[in-house]
């Protein structure tokens, strides 16, 4: 139907045709609607409501909708360009992180048989070799290859493997921060080096040079000191076996006599020196009878110290220091004598004292146990520290082993250098009217425990405690006296000898 009143809408301007027609009734309703909506139409100036038609308002409504769509598109375009611009300047740490599936546990884990890392995540030449973009497993919280190019690969591998929120690759066999973190728990050798041969080298050198061990026995006459030493080393090493007559008279004062032997077993040579103290405790007046023994011990320290401070000293200093002192307690069954307590108290800080109960076969088993408990209690009340001292336990294993030894001391021993036939075997023992006391039988005495402790388990430790504790104590005291000990040259030594 032709409408003689046509309206052209463009850029918000309305043009009306010059021709005018009479208004018809159907259009009056649209005029009333336009008047009601006059507040919402800002671009149309209505001077005569009666002249507007339904088409005018339809065209106006369409124009407004087009403007709204255009503004919406322009606003969306501007927001997109702003987001794109912000993506270039905002650091990755501030951007929202996409939620992607975590790395499977079996990806990137090295095979148990291969010592090298898997390809793609391994370390070669100090850098990280990047796998294809499609095959990079990106853990949660990483950015992966989404940034594109070299930045995507580098940042994705370094953050995805090293700094991922769940540390998937680092805990599932991947190499997180490089080889420095993987080696913090200890390096795995890729082949045999030969470090374990150091022990064999030391053994060969020790077998060539041999070593020394000096033992002192202290106790009054008749307790079997020489016999026990011969039994310990299964050879005639005591001073009586070396030429002294058994019927020699008891000296009026304490004497120090030593005899040395070189014994060999299994290719290992040891120079054994046995120091005896005849006359100790055999006098009516035993005052200060320990002084000759203490003087001898300090003299050996002094001799070793002078060799150390020489300007031209020997390649290997002879070691005559006393490493162990076996103190023989009479089997009285009552308690320790004042002489026993005084001797051990004065010498326990300069030598390793090991108390033993001599000739324990003269007591019953019950008497022996009661006597041992009484002796341990008296030693503890007197503040006497015998070897092994508690303060020298290096770790819990040493403490556990030494606690068992301390509970068994003093050892109740029996010595004999004679063999007897018992059940078809030759054994060392003492023959009595009611049978043979076997020296190495644990049910008869504790000689086997003393031998294992003294020779088989703690011999080297006895030497180390002597050097590191007792000798160092004497050395520090000696060097602090009179401003220290001056070095001795070879000329001074020759002049002193003249």
XYZ file of C-alpha atoms in Angstrom:
498
model
C 0.000 0.000 0.000
C 1.485 3.326 -1.001
C 2.141 5.751 1.783
C 2.225 9.296 0.452
C 4.136 10.452 3.502
C 7.538 8.777 3.276
C 10.277 9.350 5.786
C 14.002 8.898 5.040
C 16.205 8.254 8.014
C 19.929 8.900 7.823
C 22.356 9.977 10.524
C 19.432 10.888 12.788
C 17.736 13.394 10.310
C 14.078 12.943 9.219
C 12.875 14.444 5.893
C 9.163 14.759 5.124
C 7.644 14.882 1.684
C 5.868 18.056 0.643
C 2.781 16.249 -0.218
C 0.250 16.052 2.509
C -2.760 13.871 2.764
C -5.601 13.691 5.096
C -5.046 11.651 8.215
C -6.947 8.469 8.439
C -8.414 6.899 11.501
C -6.127 3.844 11.715
C -3.109 6.079 12.054
C -4.430 7.966 15.061
C -3.629 5.066 17.334
C 0.026 5.140 16.211
C 0.110 8.888 16.880
C -1.052 8.341 20.433
C 1.664 5.661 20.858
C 4.263 8.086 19.591
C 3.161 10.699 22.081
C 3.417 8.183 24.912
C 6.946 7.205 23.816
C 8.030 10.746 23.079
C 10.484 10.683 25.955
C 12.431 7.826 24.364
C 12.798 9.350 20.927
C 15.425 12.056 21.103
C 16.428 12.172 17.466
C 12.924 13.095 16.092
C 11.333 16.493 16.639
C 7.607 15.963 16.440
C 5.821 19.264 15.815
C 2.569 17.742 14.782
C 1.725 14.320 16.224
C -1.019 13.971 13.813
C 1.347 13.877 10.897
C 3.420 10.889 12.106
C 2.589 7.450 10.908
C 3.323 3.897 11.973
C 6.157 3.620 9.426
C 8.025 6.546 10.928
C 8.301 4.911 14.299
C 9.222 1.577 12.829
C 12.043 3.176 10.854
C 13.200 5.055 13.970
C 13.213 1.858 16.033
C 15.238 0.031 13.382
C 17.720 2.901 13.251
C 18.200 2.802 16.989
C 18.746 -0.965 16.913
C 21.371 -0.602 14.199
C 23.150 2.074 16.210
C 23.087 -0.141 19.282
C 24.513 -3.103 17.369
C 27.191 -0.928 15.821
C 28.211 0.466 19.202
C 28.257 -3.029 20.662
C 30.534 -4.300 17.875
C 32.875 -1.309 18.241
C 33.007 -1.800 22.023
C 33.759 -5.514 21.598
C 36.472 -4.706 19.058
C 38.049 -2.213 21.436
C 37.937 -4.686 24.331
C 39.533 -7.395 22.185
C 42.338 -5.091 21.125
C 42.842 -4.102 24.792
C 43.038 -7.729 25.881
C 45.495 -8.445 23.078
C 47.548 -5.442 24.111
C 47.483 -6.443 27.776
C 48.581 -10.009 26.916
C 51.786 -8.570 25.542
C 52.685 -6.496 28.598
C 51.238 -8.399 31.547
C 53.778 -10.950 32.883
C 52.800 -14.645 32.742
C 52.687 -14.899 36.523
C 49.725 -12.448 36.693
C 47.665 -13.900 33.855
C 44.924 -16.405 34.630
C 46.257 -19.935 34.345
C 44.302 -22.419 32.264
C 43.277 -25.681 33.825
C 44.809 -28.522 31.871
C 45.195 -32.209 32.787
C 48.259 -33.184 34.835
C 51.169 -35.155 33.464
C 50.671 -38.940 33.443
C 52.905 -40.673 35.999
C 54.543 -42.899 33.391
C 55.604 -40.068 31.084
C 59.184 -38.890 31.401
C 60.211 -41.535 33.969
C 63.523 -43.213 33.179
C 63.655 -46.928 32.798
C 65.099 -48.806 35.798
C 67.858 -50.334 33.690
C 69.022 -47.091 32.097
C 71.161 -44.629 34.148
C 70.393 -41.796 31.720
C 67.343 -39.462 31.754
C 64.602 -39.910 29.134
C 64.919 -38.130 25.816
C 63.340 -34.720 25.609
C 63.784 -33.945 29.317
C 67.406 -34.988 29.625
C 70.313 -32.648 30.170
C 72.853 -32.441 27.371
C 75.551 -29.846 27.056
C 74.156 -27.792 29.914
C 70.843 -27.104 28.127
C 67.398 -28.669 27.926
C 66.472 -30.511 24.747
C 62.860 -29.688 23.906
C 60.497 -32.388 22.666
C 57.878 -31.675 20.000
C 55.226 -29.161 21.047
C 52.442 -31.692 20.843
C 54.240 -34.176 23.067
C 55.136 -31.808 25.943
C 53.144 -32.803 29.052
C 52.203 -29.544 30.785
C 51.501 -29.904 34.520
C 48.837 -27.882 36.275
C 49.951 -24.323 36.919
C 52.486 -24.179 34.070
C 52.126 -22.228 30.809
C 53.426 -24.830 28.468
C 53.837 -24.054 24.771
C 50.842 -21.640 24.622
C 53.109 -18.601 24.161
C 54.372 -19.982 20.899
C 57.845 -20.127 19.378
C 61.030 -20.561 21.331
C 59.591 -18.759 24.361
C 56.805 -21.285 24.580
C 59.156 -24.248 24.518
C 61.725 -22.791 26.909
C 59.243 -21.374 29.360
C 57.043 -24.432 29.160
C 59.841 -26.886 29.858
C 61.492 -24.862 32.595
C 58.278 -24.015 34.407
C 56.422 -27.174 33.564
C 59.213 -29.453 34.722
C 60.979 -27.340 37.314
C 58.393 -24.995 38.827
C 55.113 -26.780 38.329
C 52.554 -26.482 41.055
C 52.348 -30.202 41.617
C 56.048 -30.933 40.834
C 54.929 -33.887 38.755
C 58.092 -34.352 36.754
C 60.432 -33.637 39.671
C 58.889 -36.373 41.826
C 58.245 -38.918 39.095
C 61.772 -39.267 37.807
C 62.127 -36.015 35.805
C 65.044 -33.666 36.219
C 63.622 -30.563 37.886
C 66.385 -27.956 38.274
C 69.199 -29.674 36.483
C 71.846 -32.119 37.604
C 72.793 -30.139 40.743
C 69.577 -31.086 42.555
C 69.681 -34.712 41.464
C 73.217 -35.118 42.824
C 72.481 -33.691 46.278
C 71.553 -37.141 47.614
C 74.725 -38.829 46.347
C 76.050 -39.597 42.894
C 75.444 -42.919 41.239
C 78.625 -44.285 39.707
C 78.330 -45.264 36.066
C 81.241 -47.677 36.309
C 83.882 -49.180 38.577
C 86.455 -46.700 39.955
C 88.452 -48.665 42.534
C 87.916 -46.698 45.736
C 87.386 -49.909 47.680
C 91.006 -50.938 47.053
C 92.246 -48.337 49.567
C 91.658 -50.813 52.400
C 93.711 -53.421 50.573
C 96.484 -50.878 49.998
C 96.574 -50.022 53.695
C 96.608 -53.712 54.599
C 99.573 -54.429 52.334
C 101.522 -51.476 53.713
C 100.785 -52.481 57.303
C 101.842 -56.062 56.613
C 105.170 -54.800 55.272
C 105.921 -52.385 58.098
C 104.151 -54.252 60.898
C 102.961 -52.560 64.076
C 103.747 -52.390 67.775
C 101.806 -53.193 70.906
C 103.009 -52.637 74.474
C 101.262 -54.217 77.433
C 102.022 -53.779 81.138
C 101.069 -56.206 83.893
C 100.765 -54.984 87.489
C 100.050 -57.009 90.638
C 101.779 -58.626 93.532
C 103.688 -61.856 93.146
C 101.965 -65.204 92.763
C 98.886 -64.028 90.806
C 99.970 -65.630 87.516
C 100.818 -62.468 85.555
C 103.509 -64.077 83.373
C 101.423 -67.185 82.792
C 98.409 -65.174 81.681
C 100.473 -63.174 79.178
C 101.894 -66.386 77.725
C 98.368 -67.776 77.452
C 97.072 -64.640 75.736
C 99.653 -64.789 72.953
C 100.147 -68.571 73.021
C 103.898 -68.197 73.181
C 106.622 -67.677 75.740
C 106.652 -63.892 75.778
C 106.809 -63.140 79.484
C 109.979 -62.007 81.183
C 110.302 -65.306 83.053
C 110.242 -67.169 79.765
C 112.937 -64.857 78.392
C 115.701 -65.930 80.780
C 114.774 -64.840 84.282
C 114.907 -67.634 86.807
C 111.699 -68.629 88.492
C 113.417 -68.766 91.886
C 114.604 -65.174 91.792
C 114.169 -63.229 94.988
C 111.524 -60.616 95.409
C 113.072 -57.158 94.920
C 112.930 -54.695 97.771
C 111.588 -51.954 95.547
C 109.386 -51.920 92.489
C 111.363 -52.625 89.351
C 110.381 -52.168 85.712
C 111.451 -54.919 83.373
C 110.374 -55.275 79.764
C 110.948 -57.858 77.090
C 110.066 -57.604 73.388
C 109.200 -60.286 70.865
C 108.212 -60.212 67.202
C 105.311 -62.541 66.627
C 103.780 -63.266 63.236
C 100.400 -64.656 62.298
C 98.878 -64.831 58.829
C 101.639 -62.688 57.371
C 101.062 -59.880 59.907
C 104.025 -58.973 62.088
C 103.669 -57.430 65.512
C 106.364 -56.318 67.882
C 105.003 -57.192 71.306
C 106.559 -55.650 74.410
C 105.574 -57.002 77.837
C 106.373 -54.730 80.771
C 106.469 -56.407 84.183
C 106.560 -54.712 87.596
C 108.123 -57.106 90.115
C 107.913 -56.045 93.735
C 104.641 -54.144 93.473
C 102.576 -54.658 96.619
C 105.007 -57.138 98.112
C 106.543 -54.890 100.753
C 105.422 -54.220 104.292
C 105.299 -50.523 103.510
C 103.752 -49.978 100.092
C 103.519 -46.210 100.266
C 104.021 -44.589 96.884
C 104.806 -47.942 95.296
C 102.997 -46.755 92.128
C 105.445 -43.897 91.542
C 108.062 -45.980 89.619
C 105.272 -47.207 87.324
C 103.898 -43.712 86.734
C 107.424 -42.443 86.092
C 108.059 -45.156 83.503
C 104.833 -44.334 81.635
C 105.681 -40.621 81.494
C 109.221 -41.370 80.358
C 107.865 -43.168 77.309
C 105.659 -40.169 76.537
C 108.663 -37.871 76.870
C 110.772 -40.032 74.586
C 108.095 -40.000 71.896
C 107.599 -36.234 72.266
C 111.310 -35.477 71.830
C 111.354 -37.500 68.644
C 108.384 -35.527 67.351
C 109.903 -32.078 67.946
C 113.260 -32.897 66.370
C 114.126 -30.838 63.320
C 115.262 -33.954 61.489
C 113.139 -36.728 62.858
C 112.872 -40.332 61.868
C 110.502 -41.493 59.190
C 108.859 -43.785 61.716
C 109.155 -42.949 65.408
C 109.566 -46.041 67.618
C 106.533 -46.368 69.847
C 107.358 -47.547 73.364
C 104.300 -45.981 75.033
C 102.237 -48.297 77.216
C 98.989 -49.043 75.400
C 97.364 -51.230 78.023
C 97.799 -52.029 81.713
C 96.373 -55.277 83.094
C 95.847 -54.830 86.812
C 95.550 -58.142 88.687
C 93.129 -58.188 91.635
C 93.681 -60.914 94.275
C 90.716 -63.340 94.499
C 89.921 -62.527 98.131
C 86.174 -62.556 97.623
C 85.728 -59.573 99.942
C 86.617 -56.184 98.484
C 89.425 -54.177 96.930
C 92.466 -53.262 98.986
C 93.323 -49.573 99.547
C 96.447 -50.132 97.453
C 94.318 -51.324 94.501
C 92.039 -48.292 94.658
C 94.910 -45.815 95.052
C 96.923 -47.245 92.158
C 94.032 -47.279 89.670
C 92.883 -43.813 90.748
C 96.320 -42.276 90.147
C 97.135 -43.992 86.864
C 93.705 -44.169 85.179
C 94.310 -40.749 83.533
C 97.626 -41.715 81.925
C 97.121 -45.317 80.806
C 94.308 -47.670 79.788
C 93.631 -49.807 82.862
C 91.838 -53.153 82.491
C 91.145 -54.828 85.858
C 91.098 -58.639 85.990
C 90.473 -61.099 88.827
C 93.400 -63.494 88.887
C 93.088 -67.232 89.586
C 89.309 -67.110 89.606
C 89.145 -70.924 89.778
C 89.695 -70.591 93.541
C 86.138 -69.236 93.909
C 82.783 -70.774 93.194
C 80.586 -69.339 90.480
C 78.340 -67.614 93.045
C 81.311 -66.148 94.908
C 82.806 -64.943 91.663
C 79.639 -63.092 90.598
C 79.228 -61.439 93.993
C 82.864 -60.386 94.032
C 82.626 -58.883 90.546
C 79.586 -56.833 91.503
C 81.312 -55.602 94.633
C 84.430 -54.585 92.711
C 82.396 -52.675 90.075
C 80.529 -50.812 92.804
C 83.741 -49.826 94.609
C 85.344 -48.630 91.396
C 82.306 -46.505 90.617
C 82.195 -45.025 94.133
C 85.899 -44.184 93.942
C 85.512 -42.421 90.582
C 87.926 -44.763 88.814
C 87.519 -44.891 85.041
C 88.783 -48.101 83.499
C 88.937 -48.914 79.812
C 86.725 -48.601 77.794
C 85.685 -45.199 79.143
C 82.123 -44.066 78.499
C 83.222 -40.631 77.286
C 85.182 -42.170 74.411
C 82.226 -43.983 72.820
C 82.024 -42.564 69.303
C 78.521 -43.683 68.295
C 75.584 -45.800 69.429
C 77.112 -48.986 68.027
C 80.301 -48.496 70.048
C 78.269 -47.612 73.113
C 76.193 -50.787 72.796
C 79.280 -53.002 72.422
C 81.233 -51.280 75.189
C 78.294 -51.392 77.601
C 78.322 -55.194 77.365
C 82.066 -55.218 78.074
C 81.740 -52.845 81.023
C 79.005 -55.025 82.531
C 81.281 -58.097 82.304
C 84.306 -56.424 83.918
C 86.428 -57.174 85.810
C 87.118 -60.395 83.895
C 87.576 -63.460 86.089
C 90.404 -65.310 84.347
C 92.550 -68.399 84.646
C 95.935 -68.715 82.923
C 97.827 -71.820 81.901
C 100.485 -72.676 79.346
C 100.035 -76.449 79.658
C 97.880 -78.646 77.454
C 95.743 -81.616 78.502
C 93.646 -84.176 76.682
C 89.910 -83.573 77.154
C 87.371 -85.546 75.104
C 89.928 -86.260 72.422
C 91.041 -82.601 72.141
C 94.145 -80.813 73.321
C 93.171 -77.853 75.511
C 94.950 -75.363 77.740
C 93.976 -75.858 81.365
C 94.811 -76.332 85.012
C 94.628 -79.827 86.409
C 93.056 -80.259 89.843
C 91.963 -83.183 91.957
C 88.368 -82.946 90.726
C 89.096 -82.289 87.070
C 90.629 -79.935 84.538
C 89.802 -76.251 84.429
C 89.737 -75.341 80.738
C 91.142 -71.897 80.111
C 89.185 -71.206 76.910
C 85.895 -72.689 78.144
C 83.393 -69.896 78.840
C 81.692 -72.059 81.490
C 84.913 -72.277 83.484
C 86.316 -68.728 83.281
C 86.220 -65.527 81.253
C 89.621 -65.785 79.636
C 88.141 -66.083 76.120
C 86.204 -62.811 76.600
C 89.348 -61.022 77.743
C 91.353 -62.328 74.767
C 88.681 -61.367 72.221
C 88.287 -57.934 73.782
C 92.000 -57.210 74.179
C 93.316 -58.564 70.871
C 90.539 -59.247 68.383
C 88.246 -56.231 68.778
C 89.899 -53.366 70.720
C 93.648 -53.625 70.139
C 93.731 -50.802 67.589
C 91.382 -48.698 69.699
C 93.715 -49.092 72.681
C 96.533 -47.617 70.604
C 94.371 -44.751 69.330
C 93.141 -43.802 72.810
C 96.722 -43.863 74.049
C 97.887 -41.546 71.288
C 94.866 -39.221 70.995
C 93.911 -38.947 74.680
C 96.648 -39.869 77.140
C 99.647 -38.781 75.074
C 97.967 -35.556 73.915
C 97.165 -34.699 77.523
C 100.810 -35.153 78.501
C 102.033 -33.308 75.391
C 99.814 -30.261 76.014
C 100.911 -30.105 79.647
C 104.565 -30.482 78.718
C 104.536 -27.843 75.990
C 102.814 -25.347 78.278
C 105.592 -25.655 80.830
C 108.444 -23.119 80.542
C 107.152 -21.744 77.247
C 107.157 -25.030 75.406
C 109.698 -27.692 74.435
C 112.408 -26.421 72.104
C 113.290 -28.494 69.019
C 116.331 -30.732 69.306
C 118.733 -30.846 66.381
C 120.912 -33.784 65.430
C 124.040 -31.966 66.736
C 122.447 -31.479 70.147
C 121.600 -35.142 70.254
C 125.203 -36.130 69.474
C 126.580 -33.713 72.074
C 124.205 -35.056 74.728
C 125.302 -38.574 73.916
C 128.953 -37.580 74.406
